[in-house]
Amino acid sequence: MLLEISFDMIRRGVFESPAGSWDWSNTLVVTLAGFFIVFLVLLLLIIVFTVFGKVMKKVNEKEAAKKPAVEAPAPAAAESGEVDDETAAVIVAAITEARGGKAVVIKDIKEAGK
Amino acid sequence: MAQFFDALSKLASESGFVSFFTGSWQNLIMIIVACVLLWLGIKKGFEPLLMVPIAFGMLLANLPGANLSVHYHNIPEFIQLIKGELVVDGVKLEAGLLDWLYLGVKAGIYPPLIFLGIGAMTDFSPLIARPSSFILGAAAQLGIFGAFLMAMFLGFDPQAAGSIGIIGGADGPTAILTTSILKPELLGPIAVAAYSYMALVPIIQPPIMKLLTTKKERAVVMETLRPVSKREKILFPIMVTIVVSLVLPSAGVLVGCLMLGNLLKESGVTERLSKMAQNELCNIVTIMLGVSVGATTNGKTFLTADTLKIVLLGLIAFSVGTAGGVLFGKLMYVVTKGKVNPLIGSAGVSAVPMAARVSQKVGQQENPSNFLLMHAMGPNVSGVIGSAVAAGVLLAMIPH
């Protein structure tokens, strides 16, 4: 809102001067203030999302601490060579996410398929 | 027999071919330009999704006698046109299909709808994981304001200079929306220049990136980004919309639509809407936008010295934007003590995901095992937000 007010001031005070003409000072204002404002808005987003990221990290850690650990993925399937450990881990992670982060225990790859 | 030849003669004199030799030679040149653009789009793959409709619209607009060009630049003129009261060069004009389609451009409907589709296709996780990427998206907007300044030096009025500058944002819908508000007369050349340069990103950017960085900087391997939770992905579009729209209401329409599209995708409960925005909606609007913008390029108004200046300034805008991003990337390299590869800065010029791919490609030339793509996607999607913000700034500051 403050920026919007400053835009109005720029428009009324500089661009719509009594002479009603556009001179080089207007050009410089648009060039320098324009770039500065873009920078300022994105800088504000950096601050907001840096703080947000830190808060979310703590929230995620707290939630993770409450959950039981996810059991080693599908050992039977991995042992039988049906899928490798890495693939089984990916499947477990996907299902965990799909269930809203609720930890799952998968004993068999067929169960993972469901 | 004489009547037969009279009929043939009359037919010939009324045909479009004759018009090329009786004052419409500019249309003939534009038809050739349209064919070249079609060739670039189809054969060379230069932004074909928009280049092909724009070039075909250009072709239609320049067929003498076909009455297929867009006849108005503002809403009052459109109202005159549909009332049958618009007269140009002594000829009373009638509204055609493309006049109606162009209404979506003039009323600022198509660009935000395309942004909705882009939002539904975009993954903002790299930006959420590393918010400092926003700074690179801002730095790359330097080209917009640099080109604005140069356009003023070259004698363009502020509205035209603002429209030319926005080419540097490397964002077609944003350029079209800004120009349709500030200087609709320049919509054709600006759209063609913007999409042509976006297609040329892999050619324009690498020399600038290599010129401004050292081998050591280009070889930097960046740390893996942290995983981003679903909750963060859902909250991100809501928060960006609130913050940007409160600070800069004039950017709200573009940023709001971009973030709505992203929320449809990330919420996980509106899959049908997300798919529709990504595919049907985006495709339909792209056709209407491309053809109607192409139809504004009538030879008599397009073939001027100003068009050449716009093409040149567009190139400068792109180059300065790329340089701005890389230079801030270098600054981040210094500040983080070598943890950030400056090459990701060039991706701040929007042009998703081509600019990020260029960062990846140039990085791999120095270190084949280096994968910069996901790191470059942060500045890349930040550039989309940055160019929408820059458009909002220009619209707020330049009287129109």
Coordinates of C-alpha atoms in Angstrom, one line a residue:
Chain A
M1 CA 0.0 0.0 0.0
L2 CA 2.9 2.3 0.8
L3 CA 4.4 1.7 -2.6
E4 CA 1.0 2.4 -4.2
I5 CA 0.8 5.7 -2.4
S6 CA 4.3 6.5 -3.6
F7 CA 3.3 5.6 -7.1
D8 CA 0.4 8.1 -6.8
M9 CA 2.8 10.7 -5.6
I10 CA 5.2 10.1 -8.4
R11 CA 2.3 10.2 -11.0
R12 CA 0.7 13.4 -9.6
G13 CA 3.9 15.2 -8.5
V14 CA 6.2 14.4 -11.3
F15 CA 4.5 13.0 -14.3
E16 CA 1.5 15.3 -14.2
S17 CA 3.4 18.4 -13.5
P18 CA 1.6 21.8 -14.2
A19 CA 3.4 21.8 -17.6
G20 CA 2.0 18.4 -18.2
S21 CA 5.2 17.3 -20.0
W22 CA 7.5 14.4 -19.7
D23 CA 11.1 15.2 -19.2
W24 CA 14.3 13.3 -18.4
S25 CA 13.7 13.4 -14.7
N26 CA 10.6 11.3 -15.3
T27 CA 12.6 8.8 -17.3
L28 CA 15.2 8.5 -14.6
V29 CA 12.5 8.1 -11.9
V30 CA 10.8 5.2 -13.9
T31 CA 14.2 3.6 -14.6
L32 CA 15.7 3.8 -11.2
A33 CA 12.7 3.7 -8.9
G34 CA 11.0 1.1 -11.1
F35 CA 13.9 -1.4 -10.8
F36 CA 14.3 -0.6 -7.1
I37 CA 10.6 -1.3 -6.5
V38 CA 10.8 -4.7 -8.3
F39 CA 13.8 -5.5 -6.2
L40 CA 12.1 -4.4 -3.1
V41 CA 9.0 -6.5 -3.7
L42 CA 11.1 -9.6 -4.4
L43 CA 13.3 -8.9 -1.4
L44 CA 10.1 -8.8 0.7
L45 CA 9.2 -12.2 -0.7
I46 CA 12.7 -13.5 0.2
I47 CA 12.2 -12.4 3.8
V48 CA 8.7 -13.8 4.0
F49 CA 9.7 -17.2 2.6
T50 CA 12.9 -17.5 4.5
V51 CA 11.0 -17.0 7.7
F52 CA 8.2 -19.3 6.4
G53 CA 10.7 -22.0 5.4
K54 CA 12.3 -22.0 8.9
V55 CA 8.9 -22.2 10.6
M56 CA 7.8 -25.0 8.3
K57 CA 11.1 -26.9 8.9
K58 CA 10.4 -26.9 12.7
V59 CA 6.8 -27.9 12.1
N60 CA 7.9 -30.7 9.9
E61 CA 10.5 -31.9 12.4
K62 CA 8.0 -31.9 15.2
E63 CA 5.5 -33.9 13.2
A64 CA 8.2 -36.3 12.1
A65 CA 9.2 -36.9 15.7
K66 CA 5.6 -37.9 16.6
K67 CA 5.4 -40.5 13.9
P68 CA 6.7 -44.0 14.2
A69 CA 9.7 -44.7 11.9
V70 CA 8.9 -46.1 8.5
E71 CA 9.9 -49.7 8.4
A72 CA 12.6 -50.8 6.0
P73 CA 10.8 -51.0 2.7
A74 CA 9.5 -54.2 1.3
P75 CA 12.3 -56.5 2.2
A76 CA 10.6 -59.6 0.8
A77 CA 10.2 -57.9 -2.6
A78 CA 13.7 -56.6 -2.6
E79 CA 15.2 -60.0 -1.6
S80 CA 13.2 -61.8 -4.3
G81 CA 14.6 -59.4 -6.9
E82 CA 11.1 -58.1 -7.8
V83 CA 12.3 -54.5 -7.1
D84 CA 15.5 -53.1 -5.7
D85 CA 15.8 -51.4 -2.3
E86 CA 15.9 -48.0 -3.8
T87 CA 12.7 -48.5 -5.8
A88 CA 10.9 -49.9 -2.8
A89 CA 12.0 -46.9 -0.8
V90 CA 10.6 -44.6 -3.4
I91 CA 7.2 -46.4 -3.4
V92 CA 7.0 -46.2 0.4
A93 CA 7.8 -42.5 0.3
A94 CA 5.1 -41.8 -2.3
I95 CA 2.5 -43.7 -0.4
T96 CA 3.5 -41.9 2.8
E97 CA 3.0 -38.6 1.1
A98 CA -0.2 -39.7 -0.5
R99 CA -1.6 -40.6 2.9
G100 CA -0.9 -37.1 4.1
G101 CA 2.4 -37.9 5.7
K102 CA 1.1 -40.7 7.9
A103 CA 3.8 -43.3 8.3
V104 CA 3.1 -46.6 6.7
V105 CA 4.6 -50.1 7.2
I106 CA 4.9 -52.1 4.1
K107 CA 5.8 -55.7 4.3
D108 CA 5.3 -56.7 0.8
I109 CA 5.6 -55.0 -2.6
K110 CA 2.1 -56.3 -3.6
E111 CA 0.7 -54.3 -0.6
A112 CA 2.6 -51.3 -1.9
G113 CA 1.0 -51.6 -5.2
K114 CA -2.4 -51.2 -3.6
Chain B
M1 CA -16.3 -12.0 -76.5
A2 CA -15.6 -8.4 -75.4
Q3 CA -17.9 -8.9 -72.4
F4 CA -15.9 -12.0 -71.5
F5 CA -12.6 -10.1 -71.5
D6 CA -14.3 -7.2 -69.6
A7 CA -15.4 -9.7 -66.9
L8 CA -11.9 -11.1 -66.7
S9 CA -10.3 -7.7 -66.6
K10 CA -12.7 -6.6 -63.8
L11 CA -11.9 -9.8 -61.8
A12 CA -8.2 -9.2 -62.2
S13 CA -8.4 -5.6 -61.2
E14 CA -10.3 -6.5 -58.1
S15 CA -8.1 -9.3 -57.0
G16 CA -5.6 -9.1 -54.2
F17 CA -2.7 -9.7 -56.6
V18 CA -3.3 -6.4 -58.3
S19 CA -3.4 -4.6 -54.9
F20 CA 0.2 -5.6 -54.4
F21 CA 1.2 -3.4 -57.3
T22 CA -1.3 -0.6 -56.5
G23 CA -0.2 0.6 -53.1
S24 CA -0.2 -2.6 -51.0
W25 CA 3.4 -3.7 -51.5
Q26 CA 3.9 -3.7 -47.8
N27 CA 1.3 -6.5 -47.5
L28 CA 3.4 -8.6 -49.9
I29 CA 6.5 -8.1 -47.8
M30 CA 4.5 -9.0 -44.7
I31 CA 3.2 -12.2 -46.3
I32 CA 6.9 -13.1 -47.0
V33 CA 7.8 -12.3 -43.3
A34 CA 4.8 -14.4 -42.2
C35 CA 6.0 -17.4 -44.3
V36 CA 9.6 -17.0 -42.8
L37 CA 8.1 -17.0 -39.3
L38 CA 6.0 -20.1 -40.1
W39 CA 9.2 -21.8 -41.4
L40 CA 11.0 -20.8 -38.2
G41 CA 8.2 -22.1 -36.0
I42 CA 7.5 -25.4 -37.9
K43 CA 10.9 -26.3 -39.2
K44 CA 13.2 -24.8 -36.6
G45 CA 11.0 -25.2 -33.6
F46 CA 11.1 -21.5 -32.6
E47 CA 8.4 -21.2 -29.9
P48 CA 6.0 -23.0 -32.3
L49 CA 3.0 -22.9 -30.0
L50 CA 2.8 -19.2 -30.3
M51 CA 4.9 -18.5 -33.4
V52 CA 2.7 -20.5 -35.7
P53 CA -0.6 -18.8 -34.7
I54 CA 1.0 -15.4 -34.7
A55 CA 2.6 -15.9 -38.1
F56 CA -0.7 -17.2 -39.5
G57 CA -2.6 -14.2 -38.1
M58 CA 0.0 -12.0 -39.8
L59 CA -0.6 -13.8 -43.1
L60 CA -4.4 -13.3 -42.8
A61 CA -4.0 -9.7 -41.9
N62 CA -2.0 -8.9 -45.0
L63 CA -4.2 -10.5 -47.6
P64 CA -5.5 -7.5 -49.5
G65 CA -9.3 -7.2 -49.7
A66 CA -9.9 -10.1 -47.2
N67 CA -10.7 -7.7 -44.4
L68 CA -9.0 -10.0 -41.9
S69 CA -6.8 -7.6 -40.0
V70 CA -7.7 -6.1 -36.6
H71 CA -9.1 -2.7 -37.2
Y72 CA -9.0 -1.0 -33.8
H73 CA -6.6 -0.1 -31.0
N74 CA -9.0 0.7 -28.1
I75 CA -12.4 -0.1 -26.8
P76 CA -14.1 3.1 -28.0
E77 CA -12.9 2.4 -31.5
F78 CA -14.3 -1.2 -31.2
I79 CA -17.7 0.2 -30.2
Q80 CA -17.6 2.5 -33.3
L81 CA -16.6 -0.5 -35.4
I82 CA -19.5 -2.7 -34.3
K83 CA -21.8 0.2 -34.8
G84 CA -20.5 0.5 -38.4
E85 CA -19.2 4.1 -37.6
L86 CA -15.4 3.5 -37.9
V87 CA -14.1 5.1 -41.0
V88 CA -10.4 4.8 -42.0
D89 CA -9.0 6.4 -45.2
G90 CA -12.6 7.1 -46.3
V91 CA -13.6 3.5 -46.0
K92 CA -16.3 2.4 -43.5
L93 CA -14.9 -0.7 -41.8
E94 CA -16.9 -3.8 -40.7
A95 CA -16.0 -6.0 -37.7
G96 CA -14.6 -9.4 -38.7
L97 CA -13.9 -12.5 -36.7
L98 CA -10.4 -11.3 -35.7
D99 CA -11.8 -8.1 -34.4
W100 CA -13.9 -10.1 -32.0
L101 CA -11.0 -12.4 -31.0
Y102 CA -8.8 -9.4 -30.4
L103 CA -11.2 -8.1 -27.8
G104 CA -9.8 -10.7 -25.4
V105 CA -6.3 -9.1 -25.8
K106 CA -7.6 -5.5 -25.5
A107 CA -9.7 -6.3 -22.5
G108 CA -6.7 -8.0 -20.9
I109 CA -8.4 -11.4 -20.7
Y110 CA -6.0 -13.8 -22.6
P111 CA -2.7 -13.1 -20.9
P112 CA -3.9 -13.8 -17.3
L113 CA -5.7 -17.0 -18.5
I114 CA -2.4 -18.1 -20.1
F115 CA -0.7 -17.3 -16.7
L116 CA -3.3 -19.6 -15.1
G117 CA -2.2 -22.4 -17.3
I118 CA 1.5 -21.7 -16.7
G119 CA 0.9 -21.7 -13.0
A120 CA -0.8 -25.1 -13.2
M121 CA 2.3 -26.4 -15.1
T122 CA 4.9 -24.9 -12.8
D123 CA 6.6 -26.5 -9.8
F124 CA 7.7 -23.8 -7.4
S125 CA 9.6 -26.2 -5.1
P126 CA 13.1 -25.1 -6.1
L127 CA 12.1 -21.5 -5.2
I128 CA 10.4 -22.5 -1.9
A129 CA 13.5 -24.5 -1.0
R130 CA 15.9 -21.6 -1.7
P131 CA 14.0 -18.3 -1.4
S132 CA 17.2 -16.3 -2.1
S133 CA 16.6 -17.2 -5.8
F134 CA 14.0 -14.4 -5.8
I135 CA 16.9 -12.0 -6.0
L136 CA 18.1 -13.4 -9.3
G137 CA 14.5 -13.1 -10.7
A138 CA 14.6 -9.5 -9.7
A139 CA 18.1 -8.8 -11.1
A140 CA 17.2 -10.2 -14.5
Q141 CA 14.5 -7.5 -14.8
L142 CA 17.3 -5.0 -15.2
G143 CA 16.9 -5.5 -19.0
I144 CA 13.4 -4.1 -18.8
F145 CA 14.4 -0.8 -17.3
G146 CA 17.6 -0.6 -19.3
A147 CA 15.7 -1.0 -22.6
F148 CA 13.1 1.5 -21.3
L149 CA 15.9 4.1 -20.9
M150 CA 17.4 3.3 -24.3
A151 CA 14.0 3.5 -26.0
M152 CA 13.5 7.0 -24.4
F153 CA 16.9 8.0 -25.8
L154 CA 15.9 6.8 -29.3
G155 CA 12.8 9.1 -29.2
F156 CA 10.0 6.8 -28.2
D157 CA 7.3 8.2 -26.0
P158 CA 7.1 6.8 -22.4
Q159 CA 4.2 4.4 -23.2
A160 CA 6.1 2.9 -26.2
A161 CA 9.3 2.8 -24.2
G162 CA 7.6 0.9 -21.4
S163 CA 6.1 -1.6 -23.9
I164 CA 9.5 -2.1 -25.5
G165 CA 11.2 -2.5 -22.2
I166 CA 8.9 -5.3 -21.1
I167 CA 10.3 -7.5 -23.9
G168 CA 13.3 -7.9 -21.6
G169 CA 11.1 -9.8 -19.2
A170 CA 11.1 -12.7 -21.7
D171 CA 7.5 -13.4 -20.9
G172 CA 5.1 -13.2 -23.8
P173 CA 1.8 -12.9 -22.0
T174 CA 3.2 -10.1 -19.8
A175 CA 4.6 -8.3 -22.8
I176 CA 1.2 -8.5 -24.6
L177 CA -0.8 -7.4 -21.6
T178 CA 1.5 -4.4 -20.9
T179 CA 1.6 -3.3 -24.5
S180 CA -2.1 -3.7 -25.0
I181 CA -2.6 -1.2 -22.2
L182 CA 0.3 1.2 -22.8
K183 CA 0.7 1.2 -26.5
P184 CA -1.6 -1.1 -28.4
E185 CA -0.3 0.2 -31.8
L186 CA 3.0 -1.6 -31.1
L187 CA 1.5 -4.9 -30.1
G188 CA 2.4 -6.7 -33.4
P189 CA 6.2 -5.9 -33.4
I190 CA 6.5 -6.3 -29.7
A191 CA 4.8 -9.7 -29.6
V192 CA 6.9 -10.9 -32.6
A193 CA 10.1 -9.6 -31.1
A194 CA 9.4 -11.1 -27.6
Y195 CA 8.6 -14.6 -28.9
S196 CA 11.4 -14.6 -31.4
Y197 CA 14.0 -13.7 -28.7
M198 CA 12.5 -16.3 -26.3
A199 CA 13.1 -18.9 -29.0
L200 CA 16.6 -17.6 -29.4
V201 CA 17.5 -17.8 -25.6
P202 CA 19.9 -20.8 -26.3
I203 CA 21.8 -18.7 -28.8
I204 CA 21.7 -15.3 -27.1
Q205 CA 22.5 -16.3 -23.5
P206 CA 25.6 -18.6 -23.5
P207 CA 28.1 -16.0 -24.9
I208 CA 27.0 -13.5 -22.3
M209 CA 27.2 -16.1 -19.5
K210 CA 30.6 -17.2 -20.5
L211 CA 31.9 -13.6 -20.9
L212 CA 30.9 -12.7 -17.4
T213 CA 32.0 -15.8 -15.5
T214 CA 35.2 -17.6 -14.9
K215 CA 35.8 -21.3 -15.5
K216 CA 36.0 -21.9 -11.7
E217 CA 32.6 -20.2 -11.2
R218 CA 30.9 -22.1 -13.9
A219 CA 32.1 -25.4 -12.5
V220 CA 30.6 -24.9 -9.0
V221 CA 28.5 -27.8 -7.9
M222 CA 25.6 -26.7 -5.7
E223 CA 24.2 -28.4 -2.7
T224 CA 21.1 -30.5 -3.1
L225 CA 17.9 -28.6 -2.4
R226 CA 15.9 -29.5 0.7
P227 CA 12.7 -31.4 0.2
V228 CA 9.6 -29.3 0.2
S229 CA 6.4 -30.5 2.0
K230 CA 3.0 -30.5 0.4
R231 CA 1.8 -28.0 3.0
E232 CA 4.5 -25.5 1.9
K233 CA 3.5 -26.0 -1.8
I234 CA -0.1 -25.2 -1.0
L235 CA 0.6 -22.2 1.2
F236 CA 3.2 -20.7 -1.3
P237 CA 0.7 -19.5 -4.0
I238 CA -1.7 -18.1 -1.4
M239 CA 1.1 -16.2 0.4
V240 CA 2.7 -14.8 -2.8
T241 CA -0.7 -13.6 -4.0
I242 CA -1.4 -11.8 -0.8
V243 CA 2.0 -10.2 -0.5
V244 CA 2.4 -9.1 -4.1
S245 CA -1.2 -7.9 -4.6
L246 CA -1.1 -5.9 -1.3
V247 CA 2.2 -4.3 -2.2
L248 CA 1.6 -3.8 -5.9
P249 CA -2.1 -4.1 -6.8
S250 CA -1.4 -3.5 -10.5
A251 CA 0.5 -6.8 -10.6
G252 CA -2.3 -8.7 -8.9
V253 CA -4.1 -9.9 -12.0
L254 CA -1.0 -11.7 -13.5
V255 CA 0.4 -13.0 -10.2
G256 CA -3.1 -13.9 -8.9
C257 CA -3.9 -16.0 -12.0
L258 CA -0.4 -17.6 -12.0
M259 CA -0.8 -18.6 -8.4
L260 CA -4.4 -19.8 -8.8
G261 CA -3.2 -22.1 -11.5
N262 CA -0.5 -23.4 -9.2
L263 CA -2.9 -23.8 -6.3
L264 CA -5.2 -25.9 -8.5
K265 CA -2.2 -28.2 -9.1
E266 CA -0.7 -28.3 -5.6
S267 CA -3.9 -28.6 -3.6
G268 CA -4.4 -32.1 -4.9
V269 CA -8.2 -31.8 -4.8
T270 CA -8.8 -30.0 -8.1
E271 CA -7.0 -32.3 -10.4
R272 CA -9.7 -31.9 -13.2
L273 CA -9.4 -28.1 -13.1
S274 CA -5.6 -28.2 -13.0
K275 CA -5.5 -30.5 -16.1
M276 CA -8.1 -28.3 -17.9
A277 CA -6.0 -25.2 -17.1
Q278 CA -2.8 -26.9 -18.3
N279 CA -4.3 -28.2 -21.5
E280 CA -7.6 -27.2 -23.0
L281 CA -7.8 -23.7 -21.6
C282 CA -4.2 -22.8 -22.2
N283 CA -4.3 -24.2 -25.7
I284 CA -7.6 -22.5 -26.7
V285 CA -6.4 -19.1 -25.4
T286 CA -3.0 -19.5 -27.0
I287 CA -4.7 -19.9 -30.5
M288 CA -6.9 -16.9 -30.0
L289 CA -4.2 -14.8 -28.6
G290 CA -1.6 -15.7 -31.2
V291 CA -3.9 -15.3 -34.2
S292 CA -5.4 -12.0 -33.1
V293 CA -2.0 -10.5 -32.1
G294 CA -0.6 -11.6 -35.5
A295 CA -3.6 -9.9 -37.2
T296 CA -2.5 -6.5 -35.8
T297 CA 0.6 -6.6 -38.0
N298 CA -0.8 -5.0 -41.1
G299 CA 2.1 -4.1 -43.4
K300 CA 1.2 -0.4 -43.7
T301 CA 1.6 0.1 -40.0
F302 CA 4.2 -2.7 -39.2
L303 CA 6.9 -1.9 -41.8
T304 CA 8.4 1.2 -40.2
A305 CA 11.8 2.2 -38.9
D306 CA 10.3 1.9 -35.4
T307 CA 9.8 -1.8 -35.9
L308 CA 13.5 -2.2 -36.6
K309 CA 14.3 -0.2 -33.5
I310 CA 12.0 -2.3 -31.4
V311 CA 13.7 -5.5 -32.7
L312 CA 17.1 -4.1 -31.8
L313 CA 16.0 -2.8 -28.4
G314 CA 14.4 -6.2 -27.6
L315 CA 17.7 -7.9 -28.2
I316 CA 19.4 -5.3 -25.9
A317 CA 16.7 -5.9 -23.2
F318 CA 17.3 -9.6 -23.3
S319 CA 21.1 -9.3 -23.2
V320 CA 21.0 -6.8 -20.3
G321 CA 18.6 -8.9 -18.4
T322 CA 20.8 -12.0 -18.8
A323 CA 23.9 -10.0 -17.7
G324 CA 22.0 -8.6 -14.7
G325 CA 21.1 -12.1 -13.6
V326 CA 24.6 -13.5 -14.0
L327 CA 26.2 -10.5 -12.3
F328 CA 23.9 -11.0 -9.3
G329 CA 24.7 -14.7 -9.4
K330 CA 28.3 -13.7 -9.1
L331 CA 27.5 -11.6 -6.1
M332 CA 25.7 -14.5 -4.5
Y333 CA 28.8 -16.6 -5.3
V334 CA 30.9 -14.2 -3.4
V335 CA 28.5 -13.8 -0.5
T336 CA 28.0 -17.6 -0.1
K337 CA 31.7 -18.2 -0.4
G338 CA 31.4 -20.1 -3.6
K339 CA 28.3 -22.2 -2.9
V340 CA 26.2 -20.6 -5.7
N341 CA 27.0 -21.2 -9.4
P342 CA 26.5 -17.7 -11.1
L343 CA 25.2 -19.4 -14.2
I344 CA 21.8 -20.0 -12.6
G345 CA 21.4 -16.2 -12.6
S346 CA 20.7 -16.1 -16.3
A347 CA 17.6 -18.2 -15.8
G348 CA 16.0 -15.2 -14.0
V349 CA 14.8 -13.9 -17.3
S350 CA 11.7 -16.0 -17.2
A351 CA 11.4 -18.0 -20.5
V352 CA 10.5 -21.2 -18.5
P353 CA 12.1 -23.7 -18.7
M354 CA 14.4 -22.9 -21.6
A355 CA 16.5 -20.4 -19.7
A356 CA 17.1 -23.0 -16.9
R357 CA 18.1 -25.6 -19.5
V358 CA 20.6 -23.2 -20.9
S359 CA 22.2 -22.8 -17.4
Q360 CA 22.3 -26.6 -17.1
K361 CA 23.9 -26.9 -20.5
V362 CA 26.6 -24.2 -20.0
G363 CA 27.4 -25.6 -16.6
Q364 CA 27.8 -29.1 -17.9
Q365 CA 30.3 -27.9 -20.5
E366 CA 32.7 -27.1 -17.6
N367 CA 31.7 -30.0 -15.4
P368 CA 29.8 -32.9 -17.1
S369 CA 28.7 -34.3 -13.8
N370 CA 27.1 -31.0 -12.7
F371 CA 23.3 -30.8 -12.6
L372 CA 22.2 -27.2 -12.3
L373 CA 18.7 -27.6 -13.8
M374 CA 16.7 -27.8 -10.5
H375 CA 18.9 -25.0 -9.0
A376 CA 18.2 -22.8 -12.1
M377 CA 14.5 -23.5 -11.9
G378 CA 14.3 -21.4 -8.8
P379 CA 15.4 -18.1 -10.5
N380 CA 13.5 -19.2 -13.6
V381 CA 10.1 -19.3 -11.9
S382 CA 11.1 -16.3 -9.8
G383 CA 11.6 -14.5 -13.1
V384 CA 8.0 -15.2 -14.1
I385 CA 6.9 -13.5 -10.8
G386 CA 9.5 -10.8 -11.3
S387 CA 8.4 -9.9 -14.8
A388 CA 4.8 -9.7 -13.7
V389 CA 5.8 -7.4 -10.9
A390 CA 7.9 -5.3 -13.3
A391 CA 4.8 -5.0 -15.6
G392 CA 2.8 -3.9 -12.6
V393 CA 5.4 -1.2 -11.8
L394 CA 5.4 0.1 -15.4
L395 CA 1.6 0.2 -15.5
A396 CA 1.6 2.0 -12.2
M397 CA 4.2 4.6 -13.1
I398 CA 3.6 5.4 -16.7
P399 CA 0.4 7.3 -17.4
H400 CA -1.9 5.6 -19.9

